[in-house]
XYZ file of C-alpha atoms in Angstrom:
591
model
C 103.962 62.979 108.042
C 105.695 66.319 108.060
C 105.012 69.472 105.993
C 105.915 69.631 102.338
C 108.505 72.030 100.966
C 107.395 75.644 101.016
C 107.347 75.932 97.213
C 105.064 72.882 97.081
C 102.064 74.789 98.480
C 99.279 76.444 96.591
C 97.331 79.448 97.916
C 93.550 79.434 98.466
C 92.011 82.736 99.547
C 88.601 84.290 100.090
C 90.068 87.773 100.697
C 89.595 87.373 104.434
C 91.571 84.271 105.253
C 93.799 81.809 103.481
C 94.653 78.141 103.230
C 97.700 76.343 101.827
C 97.373 73.024 100.027
C 100.303 70.837 99.083
C 100.699 69.111 95.720
C 99.879 65.752 97.363
C 96.475 67.037 98.434
C 97.037 67.996 102.048
C 95.658 71.277 103.439
C 98.331 72.003 106.042
C 97.370 75.645 106.896
C 94.051 77.334 107.417
C 93.144 80.225 109.758
C 89.379 80.656 109.334
C 87.845 84.160 109.393
C 90.996 86.298 109.363
C 94.532 85.872 108.066
C 95.906 86.306 111.644
C 93.358 84.048 113.350
C 94.539 80.835 115.131
C 94.987 77.924 112.736
C 92.763 74.885 112.646
C 95.190 73.119 110.250
C 98.819 73.765 111.169
C 100.870 70.824 109.956
C 102.961 73.441 108.211
C 104.520 74.055 111.623
C 104.130 70.736 113.379
C 103.178 67.221 112.289
C 100.508 67.063 115.001
C 98.932 70.479 114.454
C 96.181 69.386 112.031
C 95.541 68.770 108.328
C 92.975 67.600 105.856
C 94.267 65.261 103.147
C 92.303 64.173 100.078
C 94.325 62.143 97.580
C 94.798 58.698 96.017
C 95.675 55.873 98.410
C 98.456 54.557 96.131
C 101.348 56.882 95.386
C 102.307 57.420 91.753
C 105.638 58.069 90.119
C 103.886 60.634 87.973
C 103.650 63.965 89.810
C 100.284 65.652 90.193
C 99.514 68.471 87.771
C 97.816 71.575 89.026
C 96.707 75.007 87.887
C 94.376 77.778 88.971
C 90.966 77.751 87.321
C 90.473 80.681 84.888
C 92.740 83.102 86.764
C 91.046 82.557 90.058
C 92.411 81.302 93.349
C 90.399 78.106 92.942
C 92.902 75.300 92.420
C 92.536 72.175 90.252
C 94.926 69.281 90.815
C 95.022 66.127 88.687
C 96.296 63.096 90.596
C 97.402 59.886 88.888
C 97.524 56.310 90.085
C 98.083 52.974 88.395
C 94.352 52.579 88.041
C 93.338 55.963 86.616
C 93.218 59.662 87.316
C 91.138 62.047 89.378
C 90.891 65.825 89.687
C 90.410 67.718 92.949
C 89.099 71.226 92.581
C 89.214 73.246 95.813
C 88.935 76.732 97.160
C 87.677 79.046 99.919
C 84.240 79.877 98.593
C 82.858 83.323 97.966
C 79.641 84.473 99.591
C 76.611 83.849 97.335
C 76.293 86.416 94.589
C 79.671 88.140 95.341
C 81.414 89.591 92.355
C 84.765 91.367 92.101
C 85.489 93.589 95.086
C 82.550 92.137 97.021
C 84.568 88.962 97.490
C 85.619 88.582 101.123
C 83.516 91.326 102.677
C 81.256 88.728 104.306
C 83.099 85.484 103.925
C 81.128 82.332 104.746
C 84.384 80.656 105.954
C 83.846 77.520 103.883
C 86.557 75.364 102.336
C 85.153 73.252 99.430
C 86.786 70.331 97.649
C 85.302 68.463 94.681
C 86.646 65.113 93.514
C 86.023 64.211 89.868
C 86.876 60.841 88.319
C 88.695 61.289 84.999
C 89.818 57.800 83.949
C 89.577 54.320 85.446
C 88.644 53.813 89.096
C 90.925 55.374 91.760
C 91.002 54.430 95.398
C 90.990 57.687 97.395
C 91.519 58.482 101.042
C 90.162 61.302 103.132
C 91.995 62.031 106.405
C 90.609 64.880 108.484
C 92.521 65.945 111.598
C 91.373 69.340 112.876
C 93.493 70.881 115.614
C 92.147 74.356 116.505
C 94.044 77.087 118.310
C 97.423 76.353 116.700
C 97.191 72.645 117.557
C 96.463 73.154 121.249
C 93.001 71.643 121.010
C 92.096 68.056 120.173
C 88.341 68.371 119.447
C 85.615 65.890 119.981
C 84.429 64.500 116.634
C 80.811 63.488 116.185
C 79.977 61.573 112.948
C 76.270 61.619 111.979
C 74.033 62.300 108.971
C 76.874 62.753 106.508
C 78.561 65.338 108.775
C 81.551 65.340 111.102
C 81.177 67.962 113.827
C 84.386 69.086 115.550
C 83.384 70.736 118.799
C 85.992 72.367 121.027
C 87.202 75.842 121.844
C 85.765 78.996 120.235
C 84.910 77.362 116.860
C 82.807 74.526 115.563
C 83.898 72.877 112.336
C 81.274 71.124 110.208
C 82.699 68.713 107.598
C 80.048 67.571 105.146
C 81.166 64.390 103.395
C 79.531 62.342 100.647
C 81.198 59.223 102.024
C 80.968 57.854 105.574
C 83.965 58.555 107.802
C 85.169 56.706 110.866
C 85.868 59.012 113.815
C 88.306 58.183 116.619
C 90.796 60.124 118.756
C 90.198 63.440 116.993
C 90.660 61.968 113.521
C 88.128 61.093 110.790
C 89.136 58.696 107.992
C 87.668 57.016 104.948
C 88.813 55.202 101.827
C 86.494 55.200 98.787
C 86.522 54.593 95.055
C 85.961 57.221 92.383
C 85.193 56.100 88.859
C 85.409 58.073 85.589
C 82.602 60.589 85.429
C 81.761 60.405 89.136
C 81.729 63.686 91.135
C 81.907 63.911 94.937
C 81.779 67.127 96.878
C 83.172 67.841 100.359
C 82.993 71.036 102.245
C 84.205 72.273 105.642
C 82.489 75.215 107.304
C 83.751 77.127 110.337
C 81.357 78.897 112.673
C 81.472 80.451 116.158
C 80.872 77.852 118.851
C 77.977 79.751 120.388
C 76.265 80.949 117.240
C 73.937 79.326 114.664
C 75.308 76.450 112.617
C 76.541 77.223 109.087
C 74.284 76.640 106.124
C 74.980 73.547 104.037
C 75.912 74.192 100.399
C 76.566 72.313 97.179
C 80.363 72.416 96.710
C 80.573 72.292 92.905
C 78.239 75.245 92.220
C 79.831 77.161 95.097
C 83.257 76.798 93.535
C 81.898 77.768 90.156
C 80.489 80.940 91.740
C 83.832 81.599 93.355
C 85.621 81.334 90.017
C 83.136 83.820 88.566
C 83.807 86.242 91.446
C 87.562 86.138 90.766
C 86.972 86.474 86.988
C 85.203 89.758 87.519
C 88.245 91.016 89.510
C 90.506 90.304 86.535
C 88.089 92.084 84.109
C 88.136 95.160 86.369
C 91.894 95.306 86.256
C 93.298 95.528 82.730
C 97.085 95.715 82.395
C 98.768 96.922 79.245
C 102.465 96.442 79.953
C 105.155 93.838 79.437
C 104.819 90.291 80.836
C 101.034 90.473 81.178
C 100.498 86.904 82.350
C 103.154 87.116 85.055
C 101.800 90.490 86.242
C 98.219 89.271 86.302
C 99.170 86.237 88.397
C 101.096 88.404 90.897
C 98.210 90.909 90.966
C 95.839 88.071 91.774
C 98.120 86.977 94.621
C 98.108 90.505 96.024
C 94.329 90.529 95.807
C 94.350 87.200 97.660
C 96.464 88.767 100.434
C 93.953 91.618 100.812
C 91.643 91.622 103.809
C 88.664 92.946 101.940
C 86.619 94.282 104.893
C 89.326 96.902 105.601
C 91.468 97.018 102.452
C 94.675 96.043 104.294
C 97.235 93.857 102.443
C 99.047 91.397 104.667
C 102.717 90.644 104.102
C 102.049 86.885 103.852
C 99.492 84.367 105.006
C 101.964 82.382 107.126
C 103.939 82.773 110.333
C 107.330 81.518 111.479
C 108.505 79.966 108.195
C 112.295 80.284 108.433
C 114.722 82.258 106.295
C 117.284 79.649 107.302
C 116.188 76.041 107.943
C 116.650 75.277 111.605
C 117.231 78.950 112.377
C 115.578 81.192 114.975
C 114.591 84.213 112.825
C 111.048 83.001 112.311
C 108.447 85.756 112.418
C 104.734 86.212 112.038
C 103.982 88.013 108.741
C 100.162 87.971 108.873
C 99.928 91.740 109.331
C 100.132 94.835 107.146
C 103.397 96.766 107.023
C 103.471 100.477 106.186
C 106.991 99.994 104.898
C 105.587 97.997 102.017
C 102.668 100.380 101.561
C 103.934 102.652 98.794
C 105.210 99.715 96.764
C 101.862 97.969 97.196
C 99.990 101.114 96.291
C 102.074 101.438 93.138
C 101.419 97.781 92.200
C 97.683 98.262 92.722
C 97.754 101.513 90.703
C 99.426 99.600 87.819
C 97.154 96.566 87.887
C 93.844 97.452 89.510
C 91.073 99.964 89.657
C 91.215 103.073 91.858
C 88.881 101.500 94.446
C 91.704 99.266 95.673
C 94.187 102.064 96.081
C 91.621 104.251 97.774
C 90.605 101.570 100.302
C 94.199 100.754 101.113
C 95.063 104.399 101.593
C 92.010 105.014 103.790
C 92.951 101.950 105.882
C 96.480 103.313 106.403
C 95.315 106.755 107.412
C 92.689 105.379 109.816
C 95.198 102.966 111.337
C 97.914 105.603 111.853
C 95.455 107.977 113.524
C 96.726 111.113 115.207
C 100.468 111.558 115.281
C 102.487 112.897 118.194
C 106.048 112.786 119.356
C 106.120 108.988 119.227
C 106.902 107.410 115.848
C 104.034 105.992 113.807
C 103.917 102.231 114.173
C 105.408 100.430 111.192
C 102.729 97.706 111.038
C 99.160 96.941 112.097
C 96.675 94.143 112.286
C 94.223 93.879 109.395
C 91.680 96.158 111.036
C 94.249 98.552 112.428
C 95.289 96.878 115.700
C 98.524 98.322 117.073
C 99.514 95.980 119.880
C 100.919 92.942 118.046
C 102.917 91.695 121.028
C 104.944 88.598 120.224
C 104.864 85.294 122.058
C 106.118 81.773 121.345
C 104.124 78.587 120.852
C 106.500 76.210 122.598
C 104.347 73.165 121.899
C 105.080 73.422 118.135
C 108.293 72.014 116.675
C 108.364 74.508 113.846
C 108.902 74.074 110.085
C 111.853 71.727 109.632
C 112.626 72.116 113.352
C 112.945 75.917 113.122
C 112.063 77.307 116.459
C 110.758 79.308 118.176
C 107.314 79.451 116.522
C 106.168 83.040 117.018
C 102.721 84.628 117.046
C 102.618 88.414 116.872
C 105.568 90.549 115.851
C 107.436 92.878 118.207
C 108.723 94.883 115.268
C 105.557 96.962 115.798
C 107.484 98.715 118.591
C 110.365 99.748 116.371
C 111.215 103.160 114.993
C 111.583 103.137 111.249
C 112.162 106.416 109.450
C 110.658 105.185 106.190
C 107.069 105.256 107.434
C 106.380 109.012 106.947
C 107.713 108.918 103.414
C 105.650 105.852 102.613
C 102.366 107.400 103.700
C 102.835 110.894 102.201
C 104.378 109.572 98.962
C 101.511 107.076 98.552
C 99.017 109.964 98.437
C 100.845 111.382 95.407
C 100.373 108.082 93.591
C 96.636 108.401 93.486
C 94.937 109.165 90.182
C 93.515 112.342 91.589
C 94.408 114.282 94.698
C 91.151 114.367 96.548
C 90.578 117.095 99.141
C 92.060 116.159 102.535
C 90.041 116.204 105.700
C 91.330 118.288 108.595
C 92.412 115.074 110.259
C 94.430 114.044 107.142
C 96.028 117.448 106.869
C 97.123 117.163 110.501
C 98.365 113.605 109.868
C 100.498 114.625 106.912
C 101.940 117.593 108.771
C 102.706 115.345 111.724
C 104.407 112.821 109.448
C 106.511 115.534 107.915
C 107.519 116.680 111.376
C 108.548 113.128 112.266
C 110.794 113.073 109.176
C 112.653 116.130 110.487
C 114.044 113.782 113.187
C 116.067 112.026 110.494
C 119.320 112.321 112.501
C 118.065 109.792 115.029
C 118.981 106.118 114.504
C 116.356 103.582 113.608
C 115.855 99.806 113.066
C 116.122 100.027 109.281
C 114.159 98.310 106.535
C 115.247 94.821 107.698
C 113.988 95.475 111.247
C 117.243 94.770 113.082
C 116.463 93.947 116.692
C 119.716 95.367 118.040
C 120.574 99.018 118.774
C 119.398 101.569 116.244
C 121.807 102.584 113.427
C 121.964 105.328 110.766
C 120.594 103.496 107.753
C 121.039 105.183 104.418
C 117.745 103.951 102.976
C 115.832 105.209 106.029
C 117.258 108.701 105.673
C 116.475 108.664 101.957
C 112.871 107.983 102.822
C 112.928 110.931 105.241
C 114.026 113.020 102.282
C 111.126 111.563 100.298
C 108.656 112.397 103.053
C 109.717 116.004 103.203
C 109.958 116.376 99.429
C 106.374 115.078 99.140
C 105.166 117.249 101.997
C 106.574 120.344 100.292
C 104.716 119.470 97.089
C 101.530 118.894 99.073
C 101.881 122.060 101.198
C 99.086 123.935 99.331
C 96.720 121.013 100.056
C 97.895 120.562 103.665
C 97.178 124.278 104.205
C 97.779 125.972 107.529
C 99.315 122.873 109.022
C 102.189 123.056 106.524
C 105.658 124.560 107.072
C 107.091 124.204 103.557
C 110.088 126.500 103.910
C 111.434 124.691 106.991
C 110.613 121.290 105.499
C 112.460 122.177 102.307
C 115.485 123.316 104.273
C 115.661 120.019 106.227
C 115.038 118.086 102.976
C 118.042 119.747 101.352
C 120.173 119.079 104.401
C 119.269 115.413 104.302
C 120.261 115.095 100.666
C 123.586 116.891 101.091
C 124.470 114.771 104.125
C 123.377 111.490 102.621
C 125.181 111.965 99.312
C 128.326 112.921 101.220
C 128.355 110.556 104.186
C 126.378 107.685 102.807
C 129.040 107.148 100.139
C 132.002 104.941 101.124
C 135.137 105.707 99.066
C 136.844 102.433 100.015
C 133.845 100.357 98.894
C 133.006 102.608 95.975
C 129.331 102.570 96.751
C 126.541 103.792 98.978
C 126.568 101.376 101.878
C 123.724 100.267 104.124
C 124.759 102.291 107.166
C 126.569 105.597 107.299
C 130.216 104.874 108.120
C 129.911 101.142 107.504
C 131.727 99.254 104.710
C 128.940 96.713 104.318
C 126.806 96.745 101.183
C 123.050 96.531 101.639
C 120.434 96.011 98.953
C 118.069 98.417 100.739
C 119.878 101.327 99.040
C 118.347 100.189 95.747
C 115.238 102.130 96.781
C 117.101 105.432 96.531
C 116.499 106.176 92.830
C 112.797 105.536 93.349
C 112.571 108.202 96.083
C 114.021 110.787 93.693
C 116.954 111.694 95.945
C 119.430 110.494 93.343
C 118.872 109.192 89.805
C 119.995 105.687 88.772
C 122.179 107.327 86.086
C 124.170 109.305 88.643
C 127.803 107.952 88.541
C 127.824 107.098 92.251
C 124.445 105.441 92.175
C 125.449 103.599 89.041
C 128.561 102.331 90.825
C 126.434 101.253 93.773
C 124.128 99.295 91.465
C 127.165 97.487 90.001
C 128.664 96.792 93.404
C 125.439 95.167 94.536
C 125.090 93.186 91.281
C 128.659 91.964 91.658
C 129.000 91.362 95.398
C 125.480 90.570 96.698
C 124.376 88.360 93.819
C 124.120 84.649 94.621
C 125.497 82.015 92.222
C 121.964 81.423 90.985
C 121.388 85.060 90.174
C 119.384 86.444 93.086
C 120.318 89.452 95.262
C 121.083 89.012 98.930
C 120.086 91.793 101.346
C 123.647 91.926 102.819
C 126.778 89.769 102.463
C 125.910 87.189 105.109
C 122.237 86.839 104.136
C 121.582 83.078 103.869
C 119.566 83.259 100.665
C 118.561 85.396 97.751
C 115.783 87.921 98.488
C 113.205 87.919 95.681
C 112.042 91.517 96.114
C 115.587 92.920 96.191
C 116.294 91.166 92.913
C 113.311 92.871 91.274
C 114.533 96.205 92.731
C 117.798 95.642 90.928
C 115.817 95.062 87.745
C 114.193 98.452 88.223
C 117.457 100.188 88.904
C 119.064 98.731 85.784
C 116.041 99.771 83.681
C 116.176 103.316 85.111
C 119.910 103.400 84.336
C 119.164 102.580 80.656
C 120.247 98.915 80.690
C 116.897 97.564 79.567
C 118.117 94.300 77.955
C 120.161 93.379 81.028
C 117.247 94.269 83.278
C 114.821 92.163 81.231
C 117.158 89.161 81.304
C 117.420 89.410 85.101
C 113.606 89.820 85.348
C 112.944 86.718 83.294
C 115.474 84.603 85.236
C 113.958 85.701 88.508
C 110.340 85.275 87.457
C 111.149 81.728 86.420
C 112.042 80.913 90.049
C 108.363 81.031 91.102
C 106.740 77.690 91.857
C 104.561 75.975 89.286
C 101.581 78.172 90.302
C 103.531 81.433 89.947
C 103.957 81.903 93.743
C 106.997 83.347 95.480
C 108.026 83.014 99.081
C 110.358 85.593 100.677
C 113.715 84.090 99.754
C 115.288 81.287 97.696
C 118.178 79.103 98.807
C 121.084 79.511 96.327
C 122.273 75.898 96.809
C 119.014 73.970 96.594
C 116.604 76.399 94.921
C 114.193 75.814 97.827
C 111.832 78.643 98.747
C 112.365 79.988 102.253
C 110.543 82.361 104.545
C 106.858 83.187 104.757
C 104.739 82.574 101.712
C 103.356 83.777 99.428
C 105.094 87.085 100.169
C 103.293 90.227 98.998
C 106.628 92.109 98.669
C 107.949 89.533 96.215
C 104.871 89.814 94.005
C 104.695 93.586 94.331
C 108.373 93.609 93.268
C 107.590 91.614 90.167
C 104.772 93.981 89.203
C 106.951 97.062 89.760
C 109.784 95.626 87.763
C 107.559 94.625 84.844
C 106.055 98.112 84.755
C 109.462 99.754 84.962
C 110.571 97.650 81.965
C 107.433 98.934 80.229
C 107.857 102.572 81.286
C 111.465 103.228 82.572
C 110.490 106.773 83.549
C 107.700 105.599 85.871
C 107.894 106.853 89.435
């Protein structure tokens, strides 16, 4: 059996790692301990890379119904068969007693699944096929005392089952009946191979505790704007993509899911991008308490460290790792045959001019400007100096792997970096050079508004001197370099809405982009709202929000022909885009 469609997966998270479970009850992705750890279930990328299925034996014409329990990331799925119905409630459990922001700081690395008979008697099957290290390891399975021990490589996996399982050839299997009112709990614990075994727990109370931990997070994060239910769901997803020990927010929990089926642009997104940082900070500011924004900001500053002549890396591992060198897993066939399957991401080596603006601008979003340490003052001054190199080409927002080019959005972010640095000069102190920074800032604006505009196209284009439209320029009004109401910016917004919009109403990044990009569509919503077209913006917002899957999750892109989600999932930038657009519709003047 192959992987399900990308939109068919639900997210489970303990704010340290994540699992994906399909509607038919198969956990096809889990990387215990850290988002970027090797998978133990990887059927998402290869039929033989591991899974854990728990579902009725007999298929039903009636699709399963699922929802998250009380605004948590604990999932409840109701399966139907000709003989009755069962519910499976599952999640990555919280550490005992954790509440709110304590969730994930010391994850027990336990995946719990509780089967409850609702009506009749349903024949169920449990198929457990662990394949650690991205499917490279076929472990020995030992079945004894209600436990299946998978022993191979750096981890041991302990599956505690209320029904006996037959073990053979790295696979454990059982069929069993569940009657109305009957409750059976399974749980799978991961532990280091050379450490103590994990403690056994009771799955049902553990999941109830986990729901309570998530409930406290929601109570800490009131939201008083438009579309509150949609915003709260996206905020919960962003929380689920947060590596709580450090505060980093990963771009997605998956790797190598393709933007084009069968294509080769399949990248590992289980890291934290500074490019997305200011948008994520803004989303957290809108929907969460200051602790989240503070921890994320502190993580970014610590990860960036001391700046020099070399550009600040655009991305990091969840605890600040810089070297994210890329390699291919040639033994995996890839999602829908999309190869290569990549681990790591060589974009960490790229120069992107937006990074300084992202870091300095994010500081201005904080509720209060706390005093900067000497190290932070030097960091901000160094970032401002890097922005003065705006005339150099870079890889751009979409991380083109060819020669550097002069991207309009990148230079707009250099303007934003210097504009923010000038405002912060009194706080930066002796490290600051506000007069020179202001002069370079003004030079960038004059150059960009002159040379970034293409008379033949009638719009600001993606690259200076190029006739090709690019949705990245939709970030320009948000930087402050040009308002959305400016006639040229207004013409650019219309050109993008006319020429980059797919037939199903999503915005492509560029004309040959294979699918609509969810975040870019929400950026267009913001631009329309800032331009005063609130009703048009709201209609586009609602059409786009309706493209989420049944659990409110977005991948990176959506195929305009099939409506299928494409790219890594769930994508933080898509959900951050929804939050930003909803808040912009609430407060058009927000920046």
